[in-house]
PDB file of C-alpha atoms in Angstrom:
ATOM      1  CA  UNK I 173       0.268  -0.102  -0.169  1.00  0.00           C
ATOM      2  CA  UNK I 174       2.873   2.604   0.731  1.00  0.00           C
ATOM      3  CA  UNK I 175       4.346   1.908  -2.503  1.00  0.00           C
ATOM      4  CA  UNK I 176       0.997   2.710  -4.124  1.00  0.00           C
ATOM      5  CA  UNK I 177       1.060   5.901  -2.602  1.00  0.00           C
ATOM      6  CA  UNK I 178       4.936   6.702  -2.931  1.00  0.00           C
ATOM      7  CA  UNK I 179       3.996   6.196  -6.753  1.00  0.00           C
ATOM      8  CA  UNK I 180       0.955   7.697  -6.544  1.00  0.00           C
ATOM      9  CA  UNK I 181       2.234  10.902  -5.209  1.00  0.00           C
ATOM     10  CA  UNK I 182       5.168  10.932  -7.611  1.00  0.00           C
ATOM     11  CA  UNK I 183       3.275  10.469 -10.763  1.00  0.00           C
ATOM     12  CA  UNK I 184       1.362  13.771  -9.444  1.00  0.00           C
ATOM     13  CA  UNK I 185       3.779  15.341  -8.786  1.00  0.00           C
ATOM     14  CA  UNK I 186       5.574  15.131 -12.413  1.00  0.00           C
ATOM     15  CA  UNK I 187       2.209  15.615 -14.268  1.00  0.00           C
ATOM     16  CA  UNK I 188       2.588  19.057 -12.518  1.00  0.00           C
ATOM     17  CA  UNK I 189       6.053  19.452 -13.200  1.00  0.00           C
ATOM     18  CA  UNK I 190       5.466  18.545 -17.395  1.00  0.00           C
ATOM     19  CA  UNK I 191       2.236  20.133 -17.222  1.00  0.00           C
ATOM     20  CA  UNK I 192       1.463  16.475 -17.973  1.00  0.00           C
ATOM     21  CA  UNK I 193      -2.380  14.801 -18.038  1.00  0.00           C
ATOM     22  CA  UNK I 194      -2.895  10.949 -18.262  1.00  0.00           C
ATOM     23  CA  UNK I 195      -5.634   9.569 -20.079  1.00  0.00           C
ATOM     24  CA  UNK I 196      -6.707   5.843 -19.879  1.00  0.00           C
ATOM     25  CA  UNK I 197      -9.174   3.495 -21.168  1.00  0.00           C
ATOM     26  CA  UNK I 198     -12.145   1.682 -19.521  1.00  0.00           C
ATOM     27  CA  UNK I 199      -9.976  -1.516 -20.097  1.00  0.00           C
ATOM     28  CA  UNK I 200      -7.262  -0.276 -17.786  1.00  0.00           C
ATOM     29  CA  UNK I 201      -6.096  -1.426 -14.287  1.00  0.00           C
ATOM     30  CA  UNK I 202      -7.943  -0.137 -11.271  1.00  0.00           C
ATOM     31  CA  UNK I 203      -4.895   1.542 -10.416  1.00  0.00           C
ATOM     32  CA  UNK I 204      -4.838   3.527 -13.236  1.00  0.00           C
ATOM     33  CA  UNK I 205      -7.950   4.044 -13.865  1.00  0.00           C
ATOM     34  CA  UNK I 206      -8.175   5.787 -10.537  1.00  0.00           C
ATOM     35  CA  UNK I 207      -4.749   7.960 -10.762  1.00  0.00           C
ATOM     36  CA  UNK I 208      -6.158   9.170 -14.120  1.00  0.00           C
ATOM     37  CA  UNK I 209      -7.407  12.524 -14.592  1.00  0.00           C
ATOM     38  CA  UNK I 210     -10.128  11.463 -17.490  1.00  0.00           C
ATOM     39  CA  UNK I 211     -11.274   7.433 -18.464  1.00  0.00           C
ATOM     40  CA  UNK I 212     -13.595   6.348 -21.695  1.00  0.00           C
ATOM     41  CA  UNK I 213     -13.666   4.853 -24.406  1.00  0.00           C
ATOM     42  CA  UNK I 214     -11.557   5.633 -27.863  1.00  0.00           C
ATOM     43  CA  UNK I 215     -13.786   8.079 -29.555  1.00  0.00           C
ATOM     44  CA  UNK I 216     -14.148  10.299 -25.699  1.00  0.00           C
ATOM     45  CA  UNK I 217     -10.461  10.168 -25.447  1.00  0.00           C
ATOM     46  CA  UNK I 218      -9.665  11.158 -28.793  1.00  0.00           C
ATOM     47  CA  UNK I 219     -11.866  14.374 -28.142  1.00  0.00           C
ATOM     48  CA  UNK I 220     -10.299  15.127 -25.100  1.00  0.00           C
ATOM     49  CA  UNK I 221      -6.505  14.737 -26.247  1.00  0.00           C
ATOM     50  CA  UNK I 222      -7.719  17.627 -28.543  1.00  0.00           C
ATOM     51  CA  UNK I 223      -9.295  20.027 -26.218  1.00  0.00           C
ATOM     52  CA  UNK I 224      -6.925  19.399 -23.421  1.00  0.00           C
ATOM     53  CA  UNK I 225      -4.213  22.742 -22.716  1.00  0.00           C
ATOM     54  CA  UNK I 226      -1.713  20.149 -21.796  1.00  0.00           C
ATOM     55  CA  UNK I 227       2.063  19.813 -22.631  1.00  0.00           C
ATOM     56  CA  UNK I 228       2.281  15.880 -22.617  1.00  0.00           C
ATOM     57  CA  UNK I 229      -0.172  13.252 -22.868  1.00  0.00           C
ATOM     58  CA  UNK I 230       0.409   9.916 -20.674  1.00  0.00           C
ATOM     59  CA  UNK I 231      -2.019   7.309 -22.697  1.00  0.00           C
ATOM     60  CA  UNK I 232      -2.860   4.097 -21.152  1.00  0.00           C
ATOM     61  CA  UNK I 233      -4.252   1.885 -23.511  1.00  0.00           C
ATOM     62  CA  UNK I 234      -2.849   0.363 -26.684  1.00  0.00           C
ATOM     63  CA  UNK I 235      -0.771   1.643 -29.686  1.00  0.00           C
ATOM     64  CA  UNK I 236      -3.326   3.022 -31.983  1.00  0.00           C
ATOM     65  CA  UNK I 237      -4.841   4.903 -29.213  1.00  0.00           C
ATOM     66  CA  UNK I 238      -1.579   6.866 -28.681  1.00  0.00           C
ATOM     67  CA  UNK I 239      -0.943   7.288 -31.938  1.00  0.00           C
ATOM     68  CA  UNK I 240      -4.275   8.797 -32.420  1.00  0.00           C
ATOM     69  CA  UNK I 241      -4.172  11.344 -30.338  1.00  0.00           C
ATOM     70  CA  UNK I 242      -0.171  11.679 -31.746  1.00  0.00           C
ATOM     71  CA  UNK I 243      -1.919  12.542 -35.122  1.00  0.00           C
ATOM     72  CA  UNK I 244      -4.841  14.953 -34.104  1.00  0.00           C
ATOM     73  CA  UNK I 245      -2.530  16.592 -31.398  1.00  0.00           C
ATOM     74  CA  UNK I 246       0.996  17.114 -33.380  1.00  0.00           C
ATOM     75  CA  UNK I 247       2.085  19.839 -30.784  1.00  0.00           C
ATOM     76  CA  UNK I 248       1.963  18.004 -28.029  1.00  0.00           C
ATOM     77  CA  UNK I 249       4.283  14.926 -27.100  1.00  0.00           C
ATOM     78  CA  UNK I 250       2.213  11.694 -27.074  1.00  0.00           C
ATOM     79  CA  UNK I 251       3.445   8.993 -24.163  1.00  0.00           C
ATOM     80  CA  UNK I 252       2.919   5.279 -24.131  1.00  0.00           C
ATOM     81  CA  UNK I 253       3.482   3.795 -20.851  1.00  0.00           C
ATOM     82  CA  UNK I 254       4.262   0.022 -22.224  1.00  0.00           C
ATOM     83  CA  UNK I 255       5.362   0.268 -25.817  1.00  0.00           C
ATOM     84  CA  UNK I 256       4.647  -3.414 -25.891  1.00  0.00           C
ATOM     85  CA  UNK I 257       1.253  -2.686 -25.335  1.00  0.00           C
ATOM     86  CA  UNK I 258      -0.760  -3.610 -28.464  1.00  0.00           C
ATOM     87  CA  UNK I 259      -3.844  -4.259 -30.451  1.00  0.00           C
ATOM     88  CA  UNK I 260      -4.439  -8.117 -31.913  1.00  0.00           C
ATOM     89  CA  UNK I 261      -7.059  -6.971 -34.201  1.00  0.00           C
ATOM     90  CA  UNK I 262      -5.377  -3.297 -35.131  1.00  0.00           C
ATOM     91  CA  UNK I 263      -2.564  -6.281 -36.409  1.00  0.00           C
ATOM     92  CA  UNK I 264      -4.835  -8.022 -38.535  1.00  0.00           C
ATOM     93  CA  UNK I 265      -4.570  -5.860 -41.292  1.00  0.00           C
ATOM     94  CA  UNK I 266      -2.097  -4.607 -43.339  1.00  0.00           C
ATOM     95  CA  UNK I 267      -1.820  -1.973 -46.175  1.00  0.00           C
ATOM     96  CA  UNK I 268      -0.992  -3.914 -48.936  1.00  0.00           C
ATOM     97  CA  UNK I 269      -4.118  -6.262 -48.333  1.00  0.00           C
ATOM     98  CA  UNK I 270      -5.708  -3.285 -47.709  1.00  0.00           C
ATOM     99  CA  UNK I 271      -4.966  -1.522 -50.562  1.00  0.00           C
ATOM    100  CA  UNK I 272      -5.899  -5.110 -53.136  1.00  0.00           C
ATOM    101  CA  UNK I 273      -9.132  -4.911 -51.517  1.00  0.00           C
ATOM    102  CA  UNK I 274      -9.472  -1.079 -52.230  1.00  0.00           C
ATOM    103  CA  UNK I 275      -8.387  -1.560 -56.305  1.00  0.00           C
ATOM    104  CA  UNK I 276     -11.333  -4.900 -56.063  1.00  0.00           C
ATOM    105  CA  UNK I 277     -13.777  -2.570 -55.437  1.00  0.00           C
ATOM    106  CA  UNK I 278     -12.958   1.415 -56.594  1.00  0.00           C
ATOM    107  CA  UNK I 279     -16.213   2.744 -55.677  1.00  0.00           C
ATOM    108  CA  UNK I 280     -16.648   1.970 -52.119  1.00  0.00           C
ATOM    109  CA  UNK I 281     -15.462   4.337 -49.142  1.00  0.00           C
ATOM    110  CA  UNK I 282     -13.481   2.602 -46.949  1.00  0.00           C
ATOM    111  CA  UNK I 283     -14.204   2.954 -42.951  1.00  0.00           C
ATOM    112  CA  UNK I 284     -11.424   1.750 -40.585  1.00  0.00           C
ATOM    113  CA  UNK I 285     -12.646   1.526 -36.536  1.00  0.00           C
ATOM    114  CA  UNK I 286     -10.254   4.206 -34.365  1.00  0.00           C
ATOM    115  CA  UNK I 287      -8.950   0.076 -33.673  1.00  0.00           C
ATOM    116  CA  UNK I 288      -6.481   0.263 -36.315  1.00  0.00           C
ATOM    117  CA  UNK I 289      -2.986   1.574 -36.835  1.00  0.00           C
ATOM    118  CA  UNK I 290      -1.708   5.244 -38.364  1.00  0.00           C
ATOM    119  CA  UNK I 291      -0.212   3.201 -41.257  1.00  0.00           C
ATOM    120  CA  UNK I 292      -4.139   1.723 -41.953  1.00  0.00           C
ATOM    121  CA  UNK I 293      -6.322   4.538 -40.899  1.00  0.00           C
ATOM    122  CA  UNK I 294      -4.036   7.061 -43.956  1.00  0.00           C
ATOM    123  CA  UNK I 295      -5.514   4.777 -46.548  1.00  0.00           C
ATOM    124  CA  UNK I 296      -9.136   5.029 -45.138  1.00  0.00           C
ATOM    125  CA  UNK I 297     -11.843   7.699 -45.555  1.00  0.00           C
ATOM    126  CA  UNK I 298     -12.768   7.814 -42.640  1.00  0.00           C
ATOM    127  CA  UNK I 299     -12.464   6.591 -38.778  1.00  0.00           C
ATOM    128  CA  UNK I 300     -15.343   5.057 -36.642  1.00  0.00           C
ATOM    129  CA  UNK I 301     -15.360   3.790 -32.923  1.00  0.00           C
ATOM    130  CA  UNK I 302     -17.976   1.184 -31.803  1.00  0.00           C
ATOM    131  CA  UNK I 303     -20.116   4.103 -30.422  1.00  0.00           C
ATOM    132  CA  UNK I 304     -20.494   5.834 -33.747  1.00  0.00           C
ATOM    133  CA  UNK I 305     -20.149   3.214 -36.583  1.00  0.00           C
ATOM    134  CA  UNK I 306     -23.696   2.934 -37.655  1.00  0.00           C
ATOM    135  CA  UNK I 307     -24.072   7.106 -38.023  1.00  0.00           C
ATOM    136  CA  UNK I 308     -20.473   7.187 -39.826  1.00  0.00           C
ATOM    137  CA  UNK I 309     -21.738   4.506 -42.146  1.00  0.00           C
ATOM    138  CA  UNK I 310     -25.051   6.454 -42.817  1.00  0.00           C
ATOM    139  CA  UNK I 311     -23.483   9.903 -42.966  1.00  0.00           C
ATOM    140  CA  UNK I 312     -21.252   8.866 -46.142  1.00  0.00           C
ATOM    141  CA  UNK I 313     -22.725   9.106 -49.798  1.00  0.00           C
ATOM    142  CA  UNK I 314     -21.113   6.004 -51.221  1.00  0.00           C
ATOM    143  CA  UNK I 315     -23.754   3.026 -51.432  1.00  0.00           C
ATOM    144  CA  UNK I 316     -20.536   0.217 -51.218  1.00  0.00           C
ATOM    145  CA  UNK I 317     -18.627   0.604 -47.281  1.00  0.00           C
ATOM    146  CA  UNK I 318     -15.601  -1.557 -46.981  1.00  0.00           C
ATOM    147  CA  UNK I 319     -15.497  -1.918 -43.246  1.00  0.00           C
ATOM    148  CA  UNK I 320     -11.753  -3.207 -41.428  1.00  0.00           C
ATOM    149  CA  UNK I 321     -11.162  -4.699 -39.388  1.00  0.00           C
ATOM    150  CA  UNK I 322     -13.409  -5.764 -36.824  1.00  0.00           C
ATOM    151  CA  UNK I 323     -16.054  -8.040 -38.513  1.00  0.00           C
ATOM    152  CA  UNK I 324     -18.471  -8.342 -35.616  1.00  0.00           C
ATOM    153  CA  UNK I 325     -18.598  -4.641 -36.014  1.00  0.00           C
ATOM    154  CA  UNK I 326     -19.207  -5.438 -39.662  1.00  0.00           C
ATOM    155  CA  UNK I 327     -21.806  -7.705 -39.143  1.00  0.00           C
ATOM    156  CA  UNK I 328     -23.639  -5.141 -36.471  1.00  0.00           C
ATOM    157  CA  UNK I 329     -23.458  -2.330 -38.928  1.00  0.00           C
ATOM    158  CA  UNK I 330     -24.206  -4.480 -41.674  1.00  0.00           C
ATOM    159  CA  UNK I 331     -28.083  -4.956 -39.420  1.00  0.00           C
ATOM    160  CA  UNK I 332     -28.322  -1.348 -39.359  1.00  0.00           C
ATOM    161  CA  UNK I 333     -27.911  -0.043 -42.339  1.00  0.00           C
ATOM    162  CA  UNK I 334     -29.255  -0.388 -45.793  1.00  0.00           C
ATOM    163  CA  UNK I 335     -25.811   0.342 -46.739  1.00  0.00           C
ATOM    164  CA  UNK I 336     -23.101  -2.996 -49.198  1.00  0.00           C
ATOM    165  CA  UNK I 337     -20.804  -3.545 -46.203  1.00  0.00           C
ATOM    166  CA  UNK I 338     -17.476  -5.803 -46.947  1.00  0.00           C
ATOM    167  CA  UNK I 339     -16.040  -6.846 -44.321  1.00  0.00           C
ATOM    168  CA  UNK I 340     -12.302  -7.839 -43.074  1.00  0.00           C
ATOM    169  CA  UNK I 341     -12.120 -10.569 -41.246  1.00  0.00           C
ATOM    170  CA  UNK I 342     -10.484  -9.211 -38.267  1.00  0.00           C
ATOM    171  CA  UNK I 343     -11.960  -9.567 -34.517  1.00  0.00           C
ATOM    172  CA  UNK I 344     -11.059  -8.986 -31.102  1.00  0.00           C
ATOM    173  CA  UNK I 345      -9.579 -12.209 -29.573  1.00  0.00           C
ATOM    174  CA  UNK I 346     -11.290 -10.950 -26.168  1.00  0.00           C
ATOM    175  CA  UNK I 347     -14.859 -10.294 -27.406  1.00  0.00           C
ATOM    176  CA  UNK I 348     -14.794 -12.832 -29.890  1.00  0.00           C
ATOM    177  CA  UNK I 349     -13.924 -15.853 -27.520  1.00  0.00           C
ATOM    178  CA  UNK I 350     -17.631 -14.630 -25.633  1.00  0.00           C
ATOM    179  CA  UNK I 351     -19.765 -17.562 -26.604  1.00  0.00           C
ATOM    180  CA  UNK I 352     -23.855 -17.368 -26.169  1.00  0.00           C
ATOM    181  CA  UNK I 353     -23.140 -20.278 -23.572  1.00  0.00           C
ATOM    182  CA  UNK I 354     -21.477 -17.716 -21.319  1.00  0.00           C
ATOM    183  CA  UNK I 355     -24.553 -15.500 -21.945  1.00  0.00           C
ATOM    184  CA  UNK I 356     -27.224 -18.263 -21.035  1.00  0.00           C
ATOM    185  CA  UNK I 357     -24.818 -19.348 -17.725  1.00  0.00           C
ATOM    186  CA  UNK I 358     -24.534 -15.488 -16.486  1.00  0.00           C
ATOM    187  CA  UNK I 359     -28.408 -15.656 -17.316  1.00  0.00           C
ATOM    188  CA  UNK I 360     -29.197 -18.233 -15.182  1.00  0.00           C
ATOM    189  CA  UNK I 361     -27.085 -17.455 -12.233  1.00  0.00           C
ATOM    190  CA  UNK I 362     -28.535 -13.931 -11.999  1.00  0.00           C
ATOM    191  CA  UNK I 363     -32.190 -14.047 -14.184  1.00  0.00           C
ATOM    192  CA  UNK I 364     -33.641 -10.687 -12.781  1.00  0.00           C
ATOM    193  CA  UNK I 365     -29.903  -8.835 -14.870  1.00  0.00           C
ATOM    194  CA  UNK I 366     -29.978  -6.947 -17.914  1.00  0.00           C
ATOM    195  CA  UNK I 367     -27.296  -8.000 -20.504  1.00  0.00           C
ATOM    196  CA  UNK I 368     -25.168  -5.044 -21.654  1.00  0.00           C
ATOM    197  CA  UNK I 369     -23.108  -6.535 -24.514  1.00  0.00           C
ATOM    198  CA  UNK I 370     -19.806  -4.413 -27.357  1.00  0.00           C
ATOM    199  CA  UNK I 371     -20.711  -4.629 -30.587  1.00  0.00           C
ATOM    200  CA  UNK I 372     -17.283  -6.298 -30.833  1.00  0.00           C
ATOM    201  CA  UNK I 373     -19.028  -9.262 -29.509  1.00  0.00           C
ATOM    202  CA  UNK I 374     -20.419 -11.832 -32.163  1.00  0.00           C
ATOM    203  CA  UNK I 375     -23.373 -11.657 -33.306  1.00  0.00           C
ATOM    204  CA  UNK I 376     -25.010 -15.059 -31.520  1.00  0.00           C
ATOM    205  CA  UNK I 377     -24.075 -12.757 -28.594  1.00  0.00           C
ATOM    206  CA  UNK I 378     -25.443  -9.732 -29.615  1.00  0.00           C
ATOM    207  CA  UNK I 379     -28.823 -11.042 -30.424  1.00  0.00           C
ATOM    208  CA  UNK I 380     -29.275 -11.777 -26.555  1.00  0.00           C
ATOM    209  CA  UNK I 381     -28.428  -9.104 -25.284  1.00  0.00           C
ATOM    210  CA  UNK I 382     -31.098  -6.517 -24.035  1.00  0.00           C
ATOM    211  CA  UNK I 383     -28.430  -3.318 -24.999  1.00  0.00           C
ATOM    212  CA  UNK I 384     -25.959  -2.871 -27.275  1.00  0.00           C
ATOM    213  CA  UNK I 385     -23.434  -0.246 -26.907  1.00  0.00           C
ATOM    214  CA  UNK I 386     -19.922   1.050 -26.342  1.00  0.00           C
ATOM    215  CA  UNK I 387     -18.274   1.497 -23.245  1.00  0.00           C
ATOM    216  CA  UNK I 388     -19.098   4.802 -21.956  1.00  0.00           C
ATOM    217  CA  UNK I 389     -22.763   3.493 -23.437  1.00  0.00           C
ATOM    218  CA  UNK I 390     -22.777   0.786 -20.697  1.00  0.00           C
ATOM    219  CA  UNK I 391     -21.636   3.586 -17.957  1.00  0.00           C
ATOM    220  CA  UNK I 392     -24.551   6.000 -19.490  1.00  0.00           C
ATOM    221  CA  UNK I 393     -27.087   2.894 -19.273  1.00  0.00           C
ATOM    222  CA  UNK I 394     -25.996   1.644 -16.108  1.00  0.00           C
ATOM    223  CA  UNK I 395     -26.447   5.059 -14.380  1.00  0.00           C
ATOM    224  CA  UNK I 396     -29.729   5.877 -15.687  1.00  0.00           C
ATOM    225  CA  UNK I 397     -31.438   2.506 -16.237  1.00  0.00           C
ATOM    226  CA  UNK I 398     -34.069   1.751 -13.692  1.00  0.00           C
ATOM    227  CA  UNK I 399     -32.484  -2.024 -13.539  1.00  0.00           C
ATOM    228  CA  UNK I 400     -29.844  -2.809 -10.422  1.00  0.00           C
ATOM    229  CA  UNK I 401     -28.130  -5.652 -11.817  1.00  0.00           C
ATOM    230  CA  UNK I 402     -26.239  -5.910 -15.266  1.00  0.00           C
ATOM    231  CA  UNK I 403     -24.414  -8.635 -16.973  1.00  0.00           C
ATOM    232  CA  UNK I 404     -21.421  -6.989 -18.996  1.00  0.00           C
ATOM    233  CA  UNK I 405     -20.060  -8.659 -22.080  1.00  0.00           C
ATOM    234  CA  UNK I 406     -17.471  -6.895 -22.663  1.00  0.00           C
ATOM    235  CA  UNK I 407     -13.502  -6.516 -21.254  1.00  0.00           C
ATOM    236  CA  UNK I 408     -13.353  -7.233 -17.534  1.00  0.00           C
ATOM    237  CA  UNK I 409     -11.933  -3.464 -17.162  1.00  0.00           C
ATOM    238  CA  UNK I 410     -15.351  -1.904 -17.214  1.00  0.00           C
ATOM    239  CA  UNK I 411     -16.480  -3.304 -14.241  1.00  0.00           C
ATOM    240  CA  UNK I 412     -13.659  -1.887 -11.850  1.00  0.00           C
ATOM    241  CA  UNK I 413     -15.962   1.830 -13.389  1.00  0.00           C
ATOM    242  CA  UNK I 414     -19.635   0.702 -13.221  1.00  0.00           C
ATOM    243  CA  UNK I 415     -19.156  -0.115  -9.546  1.00  0.00           C
ATOM    244  CA  UNK I 416     -17.412   2.728  -8.599  1.00  0.00           C
ATOM    245  CA  UNK I 417     -19.802   5.079 -10.556  1.00  0.00           C
ATOM    246  CA  UNK I 418     -23.202   2.698  -9.384  1.00  0.00           C
ATOM    247  CA  UNK I 419     -22.159   1.695  -6.157  1.00  0.00           C
ATOM    248  CA  UNK I 420     -26.025   0.817  -4.833  1.00  0.00           C
ATOM    249  CA  UNK I 421     -26.326  -1.646  -8.298  1.00  0.00           C
ATOM    250  CA  UNK I 422     -24.647  -4.993  -9.171  1.00  0.00           C
ATOM    251  CA  UNK I 423     -22.442  -5.674 -12.482  1.00  0.00           C
ATOM    252  CA  UNK I 424     -21.430  -9.254 -13.076  1.00  0.00           C
ATOM    253  CA  UNK I 425     -18.858 -10.359 -15.676  1.00  0.00           C
ATOM    254  CA  UNK I 426     -20.392 -12.765 -19.010  1.00  0.00           C
ATOM    255  CA  UNK I 427     -16.916 -14.773 -18.455  1.00  0.00           C
ATOM    256  CA  UNK I 428     -13.954 -14.826 -16.023  1.00  0.00           C
ATOM    257  CA  UNK I 429     -12.017 -14.820 -19.189  1.00  0.00           C
ATOM    258  CA  UNK I 430     -12.579 -11.406 -20.438  1.00  0.00           C
ATOM    259  CA  UNK I 431      -9.314 -10.068 -19.899  1.00  0.00           C
ATOM    260  CA  UNK I 432      -7.234  -8.257 -22.577  1.00  0.00           C
ATOM    261  CA  UNK I 433      -3.723  -8.659 -21.638  1.00  0.00           C
ATOM    262  CA  UNK I 434      -2.644  -6.179 -23.575  1.00  0.00           C
ATOM    263  CA  UNK I 435      -4.869  -3.076 -21.611  1.00  0.00           C
ATOM    264  CA  UNK I 436      -3.636  -4.755 -18.397  1.00  0.00           C
ATOM    265  CA  UNK I 437       0.337  -3.682 -19.224  1.00  0.00           C
ATOM    266  CA  UNK I 438       0.256  -0.569 -18.087  1.00  0.00           C
ATOM    267  CA  UNK I 439       0.698  -0.243 -14.063  1.00  0.00           C
ATOM    268  CA  UNK I 440       1.500   2.793 -11.651  1.00  0.00           C
ATOM    269  CA  UNK I 441       5.232   2.059 -11.814  1.00  0.00           C
ATOM    270  CA  UNK I 442       5.223   1.824 -16.157  1.00  0.00           C
ATOM    271  CA  UNK I 443       3.254   5.364 -15.678  1.00  0.00           C
ATOM    272  CA  UNK I 444       5.926   6.783 -13.044  1.00  0.00           C
ATOM    273  CA  UNK I 445       9.040   5.843 -15.056  1.00  0.00           C
ATOM    274  CA  UNK I 446       6.948   7.702 -18.043  1.00  0.00           C
ATOM    275  CA  UNK I 447       7.170  10.745 -16.781  1.00  0.00           C
ATOM    276  CA  UNK I 448      10.314  10.249 -15.310  1.00  0.00           C
ATOM    277  CA  UNK I 449      12.506   9.349 -18.100  1.00  0.00           C
ATOM    278  CA  UNK I 450       9.703  10.586 -21.220  1.00  0.00           C
ATOM    279  CA  UNK I 451       8.907   7.201 -22.276  1.00  0.00           C
ATOM    280  CA  UNK I 452       7.869   6.028 -24.968  1.00  0.00           C
ATOM    281  CA  UNK I 453       7.107   8.969 -27.083  1.00  0.00           C
ATOM    282  CA  UNK I 454       5.069   8.255 -30.075  1.00  0.00           C
ATOM    283  CA  UNK I 455       5.558   9.868 -32.750  1.00  0.00           C
ATOM    284  CA  UNK I 456       3.802   9.504 -36.500  1.00  0.00           C
ATOM    285  CA  UNK I 457       5.519  10.328 -39.600  1.00  0.00           C
ATOM    286  CA  UNK I 458       4.579  13.443 -41.059  1.00  0.00           C
ATOM    287  CA  UNK I 459       2.820  11.996 -44.726  1.00  0.00           C
ATOM    288  CA  UNK I 460       1.221   9.425 -42.514  1.00  0.00           C
ATOM    289  CA  UNK I 461       0.113  11.688 -39.998  1.00  0.00           C
ATOM    290  CA  UNK I 462      -1.731  14.248 -42.275  1.00  0.00           C
ATOM    291  CA  UNK I 463      -3.739  11.397 -44.202  1.00  0.00           C
ATOM    292  CA  UNK I 464      -4.403   9.735 -40.786  1.00  0.00           C
ATOM    293  CA  UNK I 465      -5.782  12.939 -39.504  1.00  0.00           C
ATOM    294  CA  UNK I 466      -8.100  13.092 -42.224  1.00  0.00           C
ATOM    295  CA  UNK I 467      -9.818  10.493 -41.294  1.00  0.00           C
ATOM    296  CA  UNK I 468     -10.224  10.801 -37.627  1.00  0.00           C
ATOM    297  CA  UNK I 469     -10.989  14.596 -38.172  1.00  0.00           C
ATOM    298  CA  UNK I 470     -13.635  13.633 -40.722  1.00  0.00           C
ATOM    299  CA  UNK I 471     -15.208  10.816 -37.872  1.00  0.00           C
ATOM    300  CA  UNK I 472     -15.124  14.100 -34.874  1.00  0.00           C
ATOM    301  CA  UNK I 473     -16.986  15.931 -37.178  1.00  0.00           C
ATOM    302  CA  UNK I 474     -19.962  13.931 -37.265  1.00  0.00           C
ATOM    303  CA  UNK I 475     -22.470  14.565 -34.382  1.00  0.00           C
ATOM    304  CA  UNK I 476     -23.516  11.347 -32.522  1.00  0.00           C
ATOM    305  CA  UNK I 477     -26.249  10.397 -29.765  1.00  0.00           C
ATOM    306  CA  UNK I 478     -24.738   8.857 -26.984  1.00  0.00           C
TER     307      UNK I 478
END
């Protein structure tokens, strides 16, 4: 406990010295969420990165998130405390393969989930998150959409648009392993609970959900719903925020295996070391940054209902 307190105090001192802010994704460790200045999903944190008047952003998440902040805020220094914290789904799409698909469908717009590298974003027309994917797709003039890299999110979007969706065979290993049997088992144990599912889940799981939404969508729904019990079908890190902000309500994991190892790499020592030694600085080459920023800017310009 003393060690944790000392690290927390040191982090707070370094933040003031360096005019830094800590952004943490909803899937991060509880200790990281507790030290963060802002917690949210990919869309919220992208917006915060732009809005904040700071010199340094310490991004507690995975590589594509820190890259997005660096693309949107070239005047700020973006630090990723653990360089090996990557997104497996983002690594499932490569530029050459995407370029080949674009040549096959020259009349299609390319929508990339924000869970992609800057190099991939640079080859896309517009980005989206799980919170705004449907609105983004429906806002486009093109009737044919290449949607990368999440096949499950593609299926969810396809069910909510008249446009033709051309999916990519990528997926989030954590969400994709959630099966209908997991949901049914949780419902049997907690029959009064509503099921909240992330659209990165398989469509068979989404069909069993009472509400499909992003992580922040889950936070908002749990806060305002008259229901007092919820089964959470997403990465386990969200449970901390849900319980902390709604102590009078009960939350149950859909499965004990909904843990993303990459999202759990960053701890307090990594954050303290990152601020102390200014590591690891995330930089995006200028030509890629300009193109990727266009895709992100177009996303941020689309107004959605949360």
